PDB file of N, CA and C in Angstrom:
ATOM      1  N   MET D  84      -2.791  -1.895  -4.866  1.00 74.00           N
ATOM      2  CA  MET D  84      -3.386  -3.398  -4.347  1.00 74.00           C
ATOM      3  C   MET D  84      -2.649  -3.323  -3.145  1.00 74.00           C
ATOM      4  N   SER D  85      -3.161  -3.913  -2.038  1.00 89.00           N
ATOM      5  CA  SER D  85      -2.716  -4.043  -0.772  1.00 89.00           C
ATOM      6  C   SER D  85      -2.428  -5.836  -0.807  1.00 89.00           C
ATOM      7  N   PHE D  86      -1.505  -6.044   0.101  1.00 95.00           N
ATOM      8  CA  PHE D  86      -1.536  -7.526   0.395  1.00 95.00           C
ATOM      9  C   PHE D  86      -1.631  -8.061   1.891  1.00 95.00           C
ATOM     10  N   GLU D  87      -1.924  -9.194   2.234  1.00 96.00           N
ATOM     11  CA  GLU D  87      -2.127  -9.705   3.423  1.00 96.00           C
ATOM     12  C   GLU D  87      -1.350 -10.864   3.680  1.00 96.00           C
ATOM     13  N   GLU D  88      -1.228 -11.186   4.933  1.00 97.00           N
ATOM     14  CA  GLU D  88      -0.467 -12.327   5.381  1.00 97.00           C
ATOM     15  C   GLU D  88      -0.621 -13.567   4.628  1.00 97.00           C
ATOM     16  N   ASP D  89       0.469 -14.519   4.323  1.00 97.00           N
ATOM     17  CA  ASP D  89       0.284 -15.554   3.508  1.00 97.00           C
ATOM     18  C   ASP D  89      -0.055 -15.403   1.972  1.00 97.00           C
ATOM     19  N   ASP D  90      -0.064 -14.121   1.519  1.00 97.00           N
ATOM     20  CA  ASP D  90      -0.003 -13.941   0.148  1.00 97.00           C
ATOM     21  C   ASP D  90       1.307 -14.311  -0.710  1.00 97.00           C
ATOM     22  N   ARG D  91       1.171 -14.772  -1.908  1.00 98.00           N
ATOM     23  CA  ARG D  91       2.304 -15.040  -2.574  1.00 98.00           C
ATOM     24  C   ARG D  91       2.684 -13.931  -3.510  1.00 98.00           C
ATOM     25  N   VAL D  92       3.716 -13.533  -3.207  1.00 98.00           N
ATOM     26  CA  VAL D  92       4.315 -12.155  -4.017  1.00 98.00           C
ATOM     27  C   VAL D  92       5.574 -12.472  -4.704  1.00 98.00           C
ATOM     28  N   VAL D  93       5.859 -11.587  -5.844  1.00 98.00           N
ATOM     29  CA  VAL D  93       7.195 -11.625  -6.722  1.00 98.00           C
ATOM     30  C   VAL D  93       8.065  -9.946  -6.160  1.00 98.00           C
ATOM     31  N   LEU D  94       9.125 -10.244  -5.551  1.00 98.00           N
ATOM     32  CA  LEU D  94       9.728  -8.929  -5.233  1.00 98.00           C
ATOM     33  C   LEU D  94      10.447  -8.307  -6.390  1.00 98.00           C
ATOM     34  N   HIS D  95      10.099  -7.072  -6.528  1.00 97.00           N
ATOM     35  CA  HIS D  95      10.822  -6.311  -7.813  1.00 97.00           C
ATOM     36  C   HIS D  95      11.688  -5.066  -7.100  1.00 97.00           C
ATOM     37  N   ASP D  96      12.789  -5.511  -6.757  1.00 96.00           N
ATOM     38  CA  ASP D  96      13.848  -4.417  -6.371  1.00 96.00           C
ATOM     39  C   ASP D  96      15.345  -4.785  -6.912  1.00 96.00           C
ATOM     40  N   GLU D  97      15.723  -3.940  -7.500  1.00 96.00           N
ATOM     41  CA  GLU D  97      17.134  -4.039  -7.996  1.00 96.00           C
ATOM     42  C   GLU D  97      18.168  -4.202  -6.952  1.00 96.00           C
ATOM     43  N   HIS D  98      17.925  -3.750  -5.766  1.00 95.00           N
ATOM     44  CA  HIS D  98      19.022  -3.770  -4.934  1.00 95.00           C
ATOM     45  C   HIS D  98      19.045  -4.901  -3.803  1.00 95.00           C
ATOM     46  N   SER D  99      18.008  -5.730  -4.030  1.00 95.00           N
ATOM     47  CA  SER D  99      17.888  -7.051  -3.290  1.00 95.00           C
ATOM     48  C   SER D  99      18.548  -8.345  -3.867  1.00 95.00           C
ATOM     49  N   GLU D 100      19.018  -9.132  -3.090  1.00 96.00           N
ATOM     50  CA  GLU D 100      19.502 -10.153  -3.675  1.00 96.00           C
ATOM     51  C   GLU D 100      18.329 -11.130  -3.995  1.00 96.00           C
ATOM     52  N   HIS D 101      16.898 -10.686  -3.868  1.00 97.00           N
ATOM     53  CA  HIS D 101      15.714 -11.527  -4.018  1.00 97.00           C
ATOM     54  C   HIS D 101      15.106 -10.863  -5.181  1.00 97.00           C
ATOM     55  N   ASP D 102      15.758  -9.918  -5.834  1.00 97.00           N
ATOM     56  CA  ASP D 102      15.046  -9.524  -6.877  1.00 97.00           C
ATOM     57  C   ASP D 102      14.290 -10.445  -7.956  1.00 97.00           C
ATOM     58  N   GLY D 103      13.127 -10.460  -8.248  1.00 97.00           N
ATOM     59  CA  GLY D 103      12.358 -11.424  -9.205  1.00 97.00           C
ATOM     60  C   GLY D 103      12.152 -12.891  -8.731  1.00 97.00           C
ATOM     61  N   ASP D 104      12.359 -12.938  -7.359  1.00 97.00           N
ATOM     62  CA  ASP D 104      11.867 -13.982  -6.449  1.00 97.00           C
ATOM     63  C   ASP D 104      10.795 -13.992  -6.102  1.00 97.00           C
ATOM     64  N   GLU D 105       9.931 -15.147  -5.893  1.00 97.00           N
ATOM     65  CA  GLU D 105       8.591 -15.355  -5.277  1.00 97.00           C
ATOM     66  C   GLU D 105       8.824 -15.700  -3.987  1.00 97.00           C
ATOM     67  N   GLY D 106       8.071 -14.977  -3.098  1.00 98.00           N
ATOM     68  CA  GLY D 106       8.071 -15.330  -1.758  1.00 98.00           C
ATOM     69  C   GLY D 106       6.744 -15.273  -0.931  1.00 98.00           C
ATOM     70  N   THR D 107       6.541 -15.322   0.283  1.00 98.00           N
ATOM     71  CA  THR D 107       5.253 -15.149   1.234  1.00 98.00           C
ATOM     72  C   THR D 107       5.270 -13.765   2.083  1.00 98.00           C
ATOM     73  N   VAL D 108       4.222 -13.222   2.119  1.00 98.00           N
ATOM     74  CA  VAL D 108       4.017 -12.144   3.057  1.00 98.00           C
ATOM     75  C   VAL D 108       3.789 -12.773   4.431  1.00 98.00           C
ATOM     76  N   THR D 109       4.922 -12.377   5.230  1.00 98.00           N
ATOM     77  CA  THR D 109       4.661 -13.050   6.787  1.00 98.00           C
ATOM     78  C   THR D 109       4.111 -12.073   7.461  1.00 98.00           C
ATOM     79  N   GLN D 110       4.494 -10.729   7.112  1.00 97.00           N
ATOM     80  CA  GLN D 110       4.019  -9.533   8.392  1.00 97.00           C
ATOM     81  C   GLN D 110       3.540  -8.635   7.475  1.00 97.00           C
ATOM     82  N   VAL D 111       2.394  -7.765   7.807  1.00 97.00           N
ATOM     83  CA  VAL D 111       2.125  -6.358   7.268  1.00 97.00           C
ATOM     84  C   VAL D 111       2.192  -5.346   8.462  1.00 97.00           C
ATOM     85  N   MET D 112       2.804  -4.437   8.065  1.00 96.00           N
ATOM     86  CA  MET D 112       3.067  -3.018   9.140  1.00 96.00           C
ATOM     87  C   MET D 112       2.642  -1.855   8.634  1.00 96.00           C
ATOM     88  N   ASP D 113       1.713  -1.020   9.249  1.00 93.00           N
ATOM     89  CA  ASP D 113       1.204   0.093   9.012  1.00 93.00           C
ATOM     90  C   ASP D 113       2.153   1.195   9.235  1.00 93.00           C
ATOM     91  N   THR D 114       2.504   2.046   8.384  1.00 88.00           N
ATOM     92  CA  THR D 114       3.350   3.210   8.841  1.00 88.00           C
ATOM     93  C   THR D 114       2.664   4.379   9.387  1.00 88.00           C
ATOM     94  N   MET D 115       3.289   5.222   9.868  1.00 90.00           N
ATOM     95  CA  MET D 115       2.698   6.371  10.528  1.00 90.00           C
ATOM     96  C   MET D 115       1.954   7.165   9.484  1.00 90.00           C
ATOM     97  N   PHE D 116       2.490   7.028   8.118  1.00 88.00           N
ATOM     98  CA  PHE D 116       1.892   7.759   6.970  1.00 88.00           C
ATOM     99  C   PHE D 116       0.529   7.168   6.509  1.00 88.00           C
ATOM    100  N   GLY D 117       0.094   6.038   7.038  1.00 87.00           N
ATOM    101  CA  GLY D 117      -0.971   5.308   6.471  1.00 87.00           C
ATOM    102  C   GLY D 117      -0.687   4.298   5.258  1.00 87.00           C
ATOM    103  N   ASP D 118       0.370   4.232   5.106  1.00 90.00           N
ATOM    104  CA  ASP D 118       0.601   3.013   4.128  1.00 90.00           C
ATOM    105  C   ASP D 118       1.474   2.030   4.891  1.00 90.00           C
ATOM    106  N   SER D 119       1.507   0.749   4.162  1.00 94.00           N
ATOM    107  CA  SER D 119       2.101  -0.543   4.403  1.00 94.00           C
ATOM    108  C   SER D 119       3.294  -0.880   4.139  1.00 94.00           C
ATOM    109  N   THR D 120       4.082  -1.489   4.846  1.00 96.00           N
ATOM    110  CA  THR D 120       5.328  -2.156   4.487  1.00 96.00           C
ATOM    111  C   THR D 120       5.121  -3.794   4.696  1.00 96.00           C
ATOM    112  N   TYR D 121       5.906  -4.272   4.084  1.00 98.00           N
ATOM    113  CA  TYR D 121       5.833  -6.132   4.316  1.00 98.00           C
ATOM    114  C   TYR D 121       7.127  -6.476   4.633  1.00 98.00           C
ATOM    115  N   THR D 122       7.014  -7.846   5.207  1.00 98.00           N
ATOM    116  CA  THR D 122       8.138  -8.818   5.645  1.00 98.00           C
ATOM    117  C   THR D 122       7.844  -9.703   4.489  1.00 98.00           C
ATOM    118  N   VAL D 123       8.617 -10.250   3.602  1.00 98.00           N
ATOM    119  CA  VAL D 123       8.448 -11.283   2.620  1.00 98.00           C
ATOM    120  C   VAL D 123       9.447 -12.229   3.086  1.00 98.00           C
ATOM    121  N   SER D 124       9.117 -13.564   3.184  1.00 98.00           N
ATOM    122  CA  SER D 124       9.961 -14.739   3.328  1.00 98.00           C
ATOM    123  C   SER D 124      10.123 -15.406   2.046  1.00 98.00           C
ATOM    124  N   PHE D 125      11.403 -15.729   1.943  1.00 98.00           N
ATOM    125  CA  PHE D 125      11.772 -16.576   0.723  1.00 98.00           C
ATOM    126  C   PHE D 125      12.431 -17.955   1.170  1.00 98.00           C
ATOM    127  N   GLU D 126      12.964 -18.791   0.307  1.00 95.00           N
ATOM    128  CA  GLU D 126      13.279 -20.100   0.670  1.00 95.00           C
ATOM    129  C   GLU D 126      14.661 -19.565   1.478  1.00 95.00           C
ATOM    130  N   ASP D 127      15.379 -18.933   1.073  1.00 95.00           N
ATOM    131  CA  ASP D 127      16.851 -18.492   1.537  1.00 95.00           C
ATOM    132  C   ASP D 127      17.046 -17.156   2.196  1.00 95.00           C
ATOM    133  N   GLY D 128      16.025 -16.834   2.848  1.00 96.00           N
ATOM    134  CA  GLY D 128      15.887 -15.621   3.726  1.00 96.00           C
ATOM    135  C   GLY D 128      14.668 -14.610   3.855  1.00 96.00           C
ATOM    136  N   GLN D 129      14.951 -13.501   4.125  1.00 96.00           N
ATOM    137  CA  GLN D 129      13.807 -12.692   3.886  1.00 96.00           C
ATOM    138  C   GLN D 129      14.042 -10.974   3.915  1.00 96.00           C
ATOM    139  N   GLU D 130      13.191 -10.555   3.421  1.00 97.00           N
ATOM    140  CA  GLU D 130      13.191  -8.933   3.206  1.00 97.00           C
ATOM    141  C   GLU D 130      12.312  -8.202   4.070  1.00 97.00           C
ATOM    142  N   THR D 131      12.596  -7.166   4.884  1.00 96.00           N
ATOM    143  CA  THR D 131      11.549  -6.438   5.727  1.00 96.00           C
ATOM    144  C   THR D 131      11.440  -5.020   5.295  1.00 96.00           C
ATOM    145  N   GLY D 132      10.231  -4.461   5.446  1.00 95.00           N
ATOM    146  CA  GLY D 132      10.371  -2.905   5.120  1.00 95.00           C
ATOM    147  C   GLY D 132      10.106  -2.852   3.663  1.00 95.00           C
ATOM    148  N   VAL D 133       9.374  -3.737   3.088  1.00 97.00           N
ATOM    149  CA  VAL D 133       9.284  -3.911   1.508  1.00 97.00           C
ATOM    150  C   VAL D 133       7.933  -3.057   1.137  1.00 97.00           C
ATOM    151  N   PRO D 134       8.135  -1.946   0.302  1.00 95.00           N
ATOM    152  CA  PRO D 134       6.969  -1.103   0.022  1.00 95.00           C
ATOM    153  C   PRO D 134       5.979  -1.958  -0.953  1.00 95.00           C
ATOM    154  N   GLU D 135       4.832  -1.570  -0.922  1.00 95.00           N
ATOM    155  CA  GLU D 135       3.762  -1.976  -1.789  1.00 95.00           C
ATOM    156  C   GLU D 135       4.067  -2.146  -3.000  1.00 95.00           C
ATOM    157  N   ASP D 136       4.528  -1.214  -3.611  1.00 95.00           N
ATOM    158  CA  ASP D 136       4.951  -0.871  -5.047  1.00 95.00           C
ATOM    159  C   ASP D 136       5.897  -1.856  -5.609  1.00 95.00           C
ATOM    160  N   SER D 137       6.800  -2.586  -4.527  1.00 97.00           N
ATOM    161  CA  SER D 137       7.813  -3.285  -5.028  1.00 97.00           C
ATOM    162  C   SER D 137       7.374  -4.889  -5.033  1.00 97.00           C
ATOM    163  N   LEU D 138       6.054  -4.983  -4.839  1.00 98.00           N
ATOM    164  CA  LEU D 138       5.570  -6.458  -4.830  1.00 98.00           C
ATOM    165  C   LEU D 138       4.385  -6.431  -6.030  1.00 98.00           C
ATOM    166  N   GLU D 139       4.487  -7.750  -6.610  1.00 97.00           N
ATOM    167  CA  GLU D 139       3.269  -8.162  -7.571  1.00 97.00           C
ATOM    168  C   GLU D 139       2.775  -9.457  -6.960  1.00 97.00           C
ATOM    169  N   ALA D 140       1.460  -9.599  -7.073  1.00 97.00           N
ATOM    170  CA  ALA D 140       0.935 -10.823  -6.689  1.00 97.00           C
ATOM    171  C   ALA D 140       1.129 -11.906  -7.621  1.00 97.00           C
ATOM    172  N   VAL D 141       1.521 -13.217  -7.208  1.00 96.00           N
ATOM    173  CA  VAL D 141       1.630 -14.284  -8.337  1.00 96.00           C
ATOM    174  C   VAL D 141       0.172 -14.784  -8.431  1.00 96.00           C
ATOM    175  N   GLU D 142       0.065 -15.015  -9.743  1.00 85.00           N
ATOM    176  CA  GLU D 142      -1.039 -15.721 -10.392  1.00 85.00           C
ATOM    177  C   GLU D 142      -1.157 -17.025  -9.857  1.00 85.00           C
ATOM    178  N   GLU D 143      -2.570 -17.199  -9.327  1.00 73.00           N
ATOM    179  CA  GLU D 143      -2.692 -18.609  -8.888  1.00 73.00           C
ATOM    180  C   GLU D 143      -2.648 -19.742 -10.007  1.00 73.00           C
TER     181      GLU D 143
END
């Protein structure tokens, strides 16, 4: 599943201080290998270069 700007997501990355937090996709970047990485903003910061498999869509 790919994500778009303004999508609400949950980050799953045990190495991140935002692991398990809900945030908003603020930027989508395509890599030279054809996949995408994301910038996700949270209440108290952001994560950049997040791979798609580390994100889960928030159920509306």
